[in-house]
CSV table of C-alpha atoms in Angstrom, one decimal:
chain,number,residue,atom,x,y,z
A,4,UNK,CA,53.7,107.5,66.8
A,5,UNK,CA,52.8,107.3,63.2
A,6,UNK,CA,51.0,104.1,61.2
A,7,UNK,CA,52.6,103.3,58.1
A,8,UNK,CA,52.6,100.4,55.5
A,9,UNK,CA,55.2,98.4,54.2
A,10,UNK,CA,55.3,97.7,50.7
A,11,UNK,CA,55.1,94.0,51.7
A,12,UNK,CA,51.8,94.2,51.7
A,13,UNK,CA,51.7,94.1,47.6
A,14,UNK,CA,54.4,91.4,47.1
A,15,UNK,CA,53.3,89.3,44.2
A,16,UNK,CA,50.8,92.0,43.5
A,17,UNK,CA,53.3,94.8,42.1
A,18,UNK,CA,57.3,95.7,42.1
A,19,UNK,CA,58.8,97.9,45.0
A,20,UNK,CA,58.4,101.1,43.5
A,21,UNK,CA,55.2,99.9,41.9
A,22,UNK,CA,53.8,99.5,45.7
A,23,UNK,CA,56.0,102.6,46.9
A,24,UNK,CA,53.6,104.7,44.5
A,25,UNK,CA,50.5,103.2,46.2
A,26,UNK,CA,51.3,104.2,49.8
A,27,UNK,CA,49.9,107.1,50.9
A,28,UNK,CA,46.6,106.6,49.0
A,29,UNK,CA,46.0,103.9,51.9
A,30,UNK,CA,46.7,106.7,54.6
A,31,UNK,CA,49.7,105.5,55.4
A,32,UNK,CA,52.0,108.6,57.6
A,33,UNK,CA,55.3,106.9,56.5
A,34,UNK,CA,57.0,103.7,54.6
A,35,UNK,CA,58.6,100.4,55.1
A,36,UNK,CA,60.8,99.6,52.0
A,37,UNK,CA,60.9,95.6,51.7
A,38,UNK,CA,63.4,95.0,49.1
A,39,UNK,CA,62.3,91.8,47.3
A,40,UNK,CA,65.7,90.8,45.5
A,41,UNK,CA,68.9,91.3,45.5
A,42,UNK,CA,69.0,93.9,42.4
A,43,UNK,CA,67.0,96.3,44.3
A,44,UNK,CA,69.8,96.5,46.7
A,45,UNK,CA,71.6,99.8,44.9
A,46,UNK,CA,71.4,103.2,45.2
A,47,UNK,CA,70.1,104.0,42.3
A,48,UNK,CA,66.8,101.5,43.1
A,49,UNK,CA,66.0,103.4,46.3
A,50,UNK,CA,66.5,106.7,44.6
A,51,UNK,CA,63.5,105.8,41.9
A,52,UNK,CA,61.6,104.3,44.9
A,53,UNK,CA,62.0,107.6,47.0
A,54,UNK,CA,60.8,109.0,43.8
A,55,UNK,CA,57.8,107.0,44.0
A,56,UNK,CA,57.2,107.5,47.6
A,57,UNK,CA,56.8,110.9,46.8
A,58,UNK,CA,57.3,112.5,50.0
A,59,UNK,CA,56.2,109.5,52.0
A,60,UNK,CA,58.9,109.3,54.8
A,61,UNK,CA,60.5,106.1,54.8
A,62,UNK,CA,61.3,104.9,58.2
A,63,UNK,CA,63.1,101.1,57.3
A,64,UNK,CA,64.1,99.0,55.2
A,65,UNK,CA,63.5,95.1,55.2
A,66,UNK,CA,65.9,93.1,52.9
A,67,UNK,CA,65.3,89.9,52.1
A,68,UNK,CA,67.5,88.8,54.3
A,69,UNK,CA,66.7,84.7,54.8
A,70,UNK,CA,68.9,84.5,51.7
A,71,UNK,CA,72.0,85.9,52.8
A,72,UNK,CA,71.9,86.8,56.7
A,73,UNK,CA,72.8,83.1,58.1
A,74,UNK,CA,76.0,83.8,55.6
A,75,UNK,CA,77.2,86.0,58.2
A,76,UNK,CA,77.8,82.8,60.2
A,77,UNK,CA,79.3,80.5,57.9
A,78,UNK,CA,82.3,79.1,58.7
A,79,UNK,CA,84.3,80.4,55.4
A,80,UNK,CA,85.2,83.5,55.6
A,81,UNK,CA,84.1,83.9,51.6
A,82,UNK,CA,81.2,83.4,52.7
A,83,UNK,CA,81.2,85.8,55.8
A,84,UNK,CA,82.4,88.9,53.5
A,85,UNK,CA,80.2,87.9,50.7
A,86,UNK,CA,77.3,88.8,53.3
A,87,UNK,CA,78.7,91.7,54.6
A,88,UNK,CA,79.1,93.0,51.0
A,89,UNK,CA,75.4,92.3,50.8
A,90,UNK,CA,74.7,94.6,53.8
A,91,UNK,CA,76.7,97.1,52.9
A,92,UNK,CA,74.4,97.2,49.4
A,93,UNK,CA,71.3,97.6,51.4
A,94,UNK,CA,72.8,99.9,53.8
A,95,UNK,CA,73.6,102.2,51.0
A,96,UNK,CA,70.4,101.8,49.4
A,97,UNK,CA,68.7,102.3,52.6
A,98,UNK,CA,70.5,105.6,53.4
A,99,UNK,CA,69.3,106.9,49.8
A,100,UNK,CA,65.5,106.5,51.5
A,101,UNK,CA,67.0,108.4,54.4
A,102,UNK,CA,65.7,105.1,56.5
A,103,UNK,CA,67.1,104.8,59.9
A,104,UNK,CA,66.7,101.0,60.3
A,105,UNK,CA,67.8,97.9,58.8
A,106,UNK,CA,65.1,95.1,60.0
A,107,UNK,CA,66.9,92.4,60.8
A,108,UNK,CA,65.6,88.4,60.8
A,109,UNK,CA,68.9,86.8,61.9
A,110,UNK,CA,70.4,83.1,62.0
A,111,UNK,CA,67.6,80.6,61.4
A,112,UNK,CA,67.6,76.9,59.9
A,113,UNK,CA,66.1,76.3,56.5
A,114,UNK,CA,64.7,73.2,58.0
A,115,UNK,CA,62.9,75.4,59.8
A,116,UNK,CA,64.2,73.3,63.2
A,117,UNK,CA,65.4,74.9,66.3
A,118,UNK,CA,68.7,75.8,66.7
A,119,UNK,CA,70.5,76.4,69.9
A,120,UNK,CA,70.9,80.5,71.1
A,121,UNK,CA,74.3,81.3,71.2
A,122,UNK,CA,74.1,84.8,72.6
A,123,UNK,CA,77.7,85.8,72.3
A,124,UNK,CA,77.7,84.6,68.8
A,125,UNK,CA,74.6,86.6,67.6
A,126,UNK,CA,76.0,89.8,69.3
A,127,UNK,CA,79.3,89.6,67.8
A,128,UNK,CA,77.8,89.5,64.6
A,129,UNK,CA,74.7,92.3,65.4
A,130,UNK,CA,77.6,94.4,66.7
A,131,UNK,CA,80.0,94.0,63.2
A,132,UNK,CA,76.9,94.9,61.3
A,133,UNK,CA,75.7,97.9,63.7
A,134,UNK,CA,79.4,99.0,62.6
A,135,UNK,CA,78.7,99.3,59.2
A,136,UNK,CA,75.1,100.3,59.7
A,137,UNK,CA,76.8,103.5,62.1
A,138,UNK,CA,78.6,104.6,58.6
A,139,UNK,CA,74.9,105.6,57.4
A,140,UNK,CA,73.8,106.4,60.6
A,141,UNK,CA,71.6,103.2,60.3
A,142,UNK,CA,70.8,100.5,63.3
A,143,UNK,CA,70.0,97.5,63.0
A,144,UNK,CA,66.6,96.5,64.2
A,145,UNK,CA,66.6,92.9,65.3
A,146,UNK,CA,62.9,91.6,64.7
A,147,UNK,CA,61.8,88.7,67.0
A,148,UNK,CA,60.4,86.0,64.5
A,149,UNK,CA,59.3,82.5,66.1
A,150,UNK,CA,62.3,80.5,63.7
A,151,UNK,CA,64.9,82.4,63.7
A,152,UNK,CA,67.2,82.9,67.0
A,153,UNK,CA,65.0,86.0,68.4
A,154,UNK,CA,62.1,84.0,69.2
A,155,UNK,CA,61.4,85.1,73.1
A,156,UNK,CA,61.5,88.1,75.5
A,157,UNK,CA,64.3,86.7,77.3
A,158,UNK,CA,66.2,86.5,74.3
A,159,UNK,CA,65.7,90.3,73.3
A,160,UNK,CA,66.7,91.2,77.0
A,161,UNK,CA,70.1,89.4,76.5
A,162,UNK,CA,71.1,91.0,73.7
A,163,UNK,CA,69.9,94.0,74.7
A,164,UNK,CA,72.5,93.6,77.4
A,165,UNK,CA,75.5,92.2,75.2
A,166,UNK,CA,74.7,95.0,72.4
A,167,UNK,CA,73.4,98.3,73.8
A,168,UNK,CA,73.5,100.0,70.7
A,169,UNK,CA,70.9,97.1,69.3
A,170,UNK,CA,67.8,98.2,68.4
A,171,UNK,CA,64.5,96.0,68.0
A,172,UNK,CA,61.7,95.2,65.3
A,173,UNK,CA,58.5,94.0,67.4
A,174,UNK,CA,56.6,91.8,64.7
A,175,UNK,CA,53.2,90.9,67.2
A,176,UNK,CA,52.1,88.0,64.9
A,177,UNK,CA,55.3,86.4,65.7
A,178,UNK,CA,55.1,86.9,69.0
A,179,UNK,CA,51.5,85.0,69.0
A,180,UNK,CA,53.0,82.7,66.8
A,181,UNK,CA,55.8,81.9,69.5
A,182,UNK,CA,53.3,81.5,72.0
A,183,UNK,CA,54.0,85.1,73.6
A,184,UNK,CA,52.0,88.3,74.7
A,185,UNK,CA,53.3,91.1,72.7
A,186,UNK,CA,53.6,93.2,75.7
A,187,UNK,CA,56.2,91.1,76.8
A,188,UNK,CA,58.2,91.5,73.8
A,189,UNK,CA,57.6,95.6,74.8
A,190,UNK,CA,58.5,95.5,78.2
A,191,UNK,CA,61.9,93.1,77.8
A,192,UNK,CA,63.1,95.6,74.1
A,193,UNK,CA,62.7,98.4,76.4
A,194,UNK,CA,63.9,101.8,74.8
A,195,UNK,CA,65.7,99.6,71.8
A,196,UNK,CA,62.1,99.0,70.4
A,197,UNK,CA,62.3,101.0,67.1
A,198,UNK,CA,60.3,99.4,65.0
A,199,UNK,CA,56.3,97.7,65.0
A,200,UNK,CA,55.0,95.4,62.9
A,201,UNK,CA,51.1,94.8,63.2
A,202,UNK,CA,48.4,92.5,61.7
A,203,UNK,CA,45.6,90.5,63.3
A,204,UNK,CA,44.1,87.5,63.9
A,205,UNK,CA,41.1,85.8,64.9
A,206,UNK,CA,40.9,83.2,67.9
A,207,UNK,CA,41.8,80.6,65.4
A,208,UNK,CA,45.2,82.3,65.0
A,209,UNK,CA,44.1,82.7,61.0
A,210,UNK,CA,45.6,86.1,60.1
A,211,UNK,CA,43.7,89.2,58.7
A,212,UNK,CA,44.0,93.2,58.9
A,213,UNK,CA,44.5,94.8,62.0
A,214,UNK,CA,41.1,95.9,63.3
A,215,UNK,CA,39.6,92.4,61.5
A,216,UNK,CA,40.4,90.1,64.3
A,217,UNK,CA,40.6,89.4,68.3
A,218,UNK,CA,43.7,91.4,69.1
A,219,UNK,CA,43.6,94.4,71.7
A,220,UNK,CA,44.8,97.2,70.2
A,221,UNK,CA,43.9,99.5,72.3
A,222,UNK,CA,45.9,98.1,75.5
A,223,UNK,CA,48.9,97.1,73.0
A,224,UNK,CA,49.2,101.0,71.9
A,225,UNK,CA,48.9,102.1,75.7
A,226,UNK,CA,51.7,99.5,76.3
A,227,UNK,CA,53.8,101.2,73.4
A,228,UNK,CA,52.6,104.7,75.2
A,229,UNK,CA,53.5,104.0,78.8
A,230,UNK,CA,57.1,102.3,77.4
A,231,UNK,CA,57.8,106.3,75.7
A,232,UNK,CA,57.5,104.7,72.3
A,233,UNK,CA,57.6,107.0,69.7
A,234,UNK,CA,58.6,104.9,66.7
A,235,UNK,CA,56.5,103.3,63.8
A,236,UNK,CA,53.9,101.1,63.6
A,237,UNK,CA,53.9,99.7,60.5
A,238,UNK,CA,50.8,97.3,59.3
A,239,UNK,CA,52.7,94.3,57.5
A,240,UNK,CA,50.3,92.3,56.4
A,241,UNK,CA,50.8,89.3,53.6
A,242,UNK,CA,48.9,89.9,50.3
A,243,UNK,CA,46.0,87.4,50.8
A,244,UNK,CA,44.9,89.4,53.6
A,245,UNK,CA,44.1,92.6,51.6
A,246,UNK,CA,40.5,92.0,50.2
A,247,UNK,CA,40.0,95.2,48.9
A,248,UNK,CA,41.6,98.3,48.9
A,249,UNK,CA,38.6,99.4,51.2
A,250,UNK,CA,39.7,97.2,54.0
A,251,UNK,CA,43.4,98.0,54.1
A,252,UNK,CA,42.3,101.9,54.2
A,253,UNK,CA,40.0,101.1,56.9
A,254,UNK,CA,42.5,99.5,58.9
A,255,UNK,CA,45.3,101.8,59.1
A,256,UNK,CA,42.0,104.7,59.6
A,257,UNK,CA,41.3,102.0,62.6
A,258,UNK,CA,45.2,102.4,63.8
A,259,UNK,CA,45.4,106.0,63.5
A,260,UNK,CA,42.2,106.6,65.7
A,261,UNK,CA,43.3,104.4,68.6
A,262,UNK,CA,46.6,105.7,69.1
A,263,UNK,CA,44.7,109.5,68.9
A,264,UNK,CA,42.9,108.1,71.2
A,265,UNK,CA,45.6,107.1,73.5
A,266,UNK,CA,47.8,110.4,72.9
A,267,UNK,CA,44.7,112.3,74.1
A,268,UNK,CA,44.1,109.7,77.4
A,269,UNK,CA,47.9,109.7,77.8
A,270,UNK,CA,48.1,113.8,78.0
């Protein structure tokens, strides 16, 4: 299990290969590449961000997708090809940072109000994009987030079902956000969890650093432990929450010695 950061962290602070540069001076053990617009989706983008990575191995990519993912389920088929032309740019990108996953958010509303789960839908359209993502020897890792369509465990174990070449993004403020234990989300993405997302928060639900707040971290890395998960953990946390430089080091330090901690009380 390795901690690494995703360039997220710096939007509105610095560009992509700005952040990329900045990574392993944190401590971070590997990369999340979020791709802020749609000109950064070319290969020759993620070659001068693998350049800036400098060795830092990039595990995923995160597009951003809320402004072309619910085109793949418009009901004009321009509009359907114009998104899958839009994955197939990040996929290529994403294969030029040798990154193994795609992090997928998925059909949402832009009203931000719920809209019905139509399993059989979302699969056929995870299962046309795993196609393209199998080209690259990508998956697609479907991350639960609260307003989009995976917003519950239950969800993630149909899929999981319908598509069992799915794999899963675990974001655990979205799960708090949703109302959820984290662990759930764990035990129901099973061994299609390939990806973590981490912050904190405190028992006002405000977010901050991991390590800053009320979550258990310790019993959530044992969970990832006793589910054989050997993936990333990548600290994703929103500008405004990085006080100082200090604080972000400390918390991935804070990461890295719990989940020692737990390979040791694991062997």
């Amino acid at each position: 299990m390795k901690i690494g950061l995703s360039t997220a962290a710096f939007y509105g602070k610095w560009e992509v290969e700005e952040a990329a540069a900045h990574l392993r001076g944190y401590g971070a053990e590997c990369a999340e590449v979020f791709f802020q617009t749609r000109s950064e989706y070319t290969r020759e983008f993620a070659r001068l961000t693998r350049d800036r990575l400098d060795g830092l191995p990039c595990t995923s990519v995160h597009p951003f997708g809320t402004a072309f993912e619910n085109e793949f389920f418009g009901r004009s088929a321009r509009q359907r090809a114009d998104a899958m032309d839009m994955l197939r740019r990040v996929l290529d990108a994403a294969a030029e940072l040798d990154a193994c996953l795609y992090v997928y958010h998925g059909r949402y509303s832009p009203a931000r109000v719920e809209l019905p789960f139509d399993a059989q839908r979302n699969a056929e359209v995870v299962a046309r994009m795993q196609e393209e993502a199998t080209q690259r020897k990508i998956k697609i890792a479907w991350e639960n987030v609260c307003w989009c369509q995976l917003a519950t465990p239950e969800r993630a174990r149909e899929i999981r079902r319908l598509v069992p070449e799915i794999r899963f993004t675990l974001d655990i403020k979205q799960a708090m956000r949703a109302g959820r234990d984290p662990i759930d989300f764990v035990d129901a993405m099973g061994e299609q969890l390939a990806n973590v997302h981490v912050c904190d928060w405190d028992e006002n639900g405000r977010l901050c650093l991991p390590g800053e707040g009320t979550f258990d971290f310790t019993a959530f890395i044992r969970a990832l432990r006793r589910a054989n998960y050997a993936g990333a953990v990548i600290v994703e946390p929103y500008l405004a929450l990085v006080k100082s430089d200090e604080a972000l080091e400390k918390s991935i330090r804070t990461l890295k010695r719990i989940a020692g901690e737990q390979n040791k009380s694991m062997d």
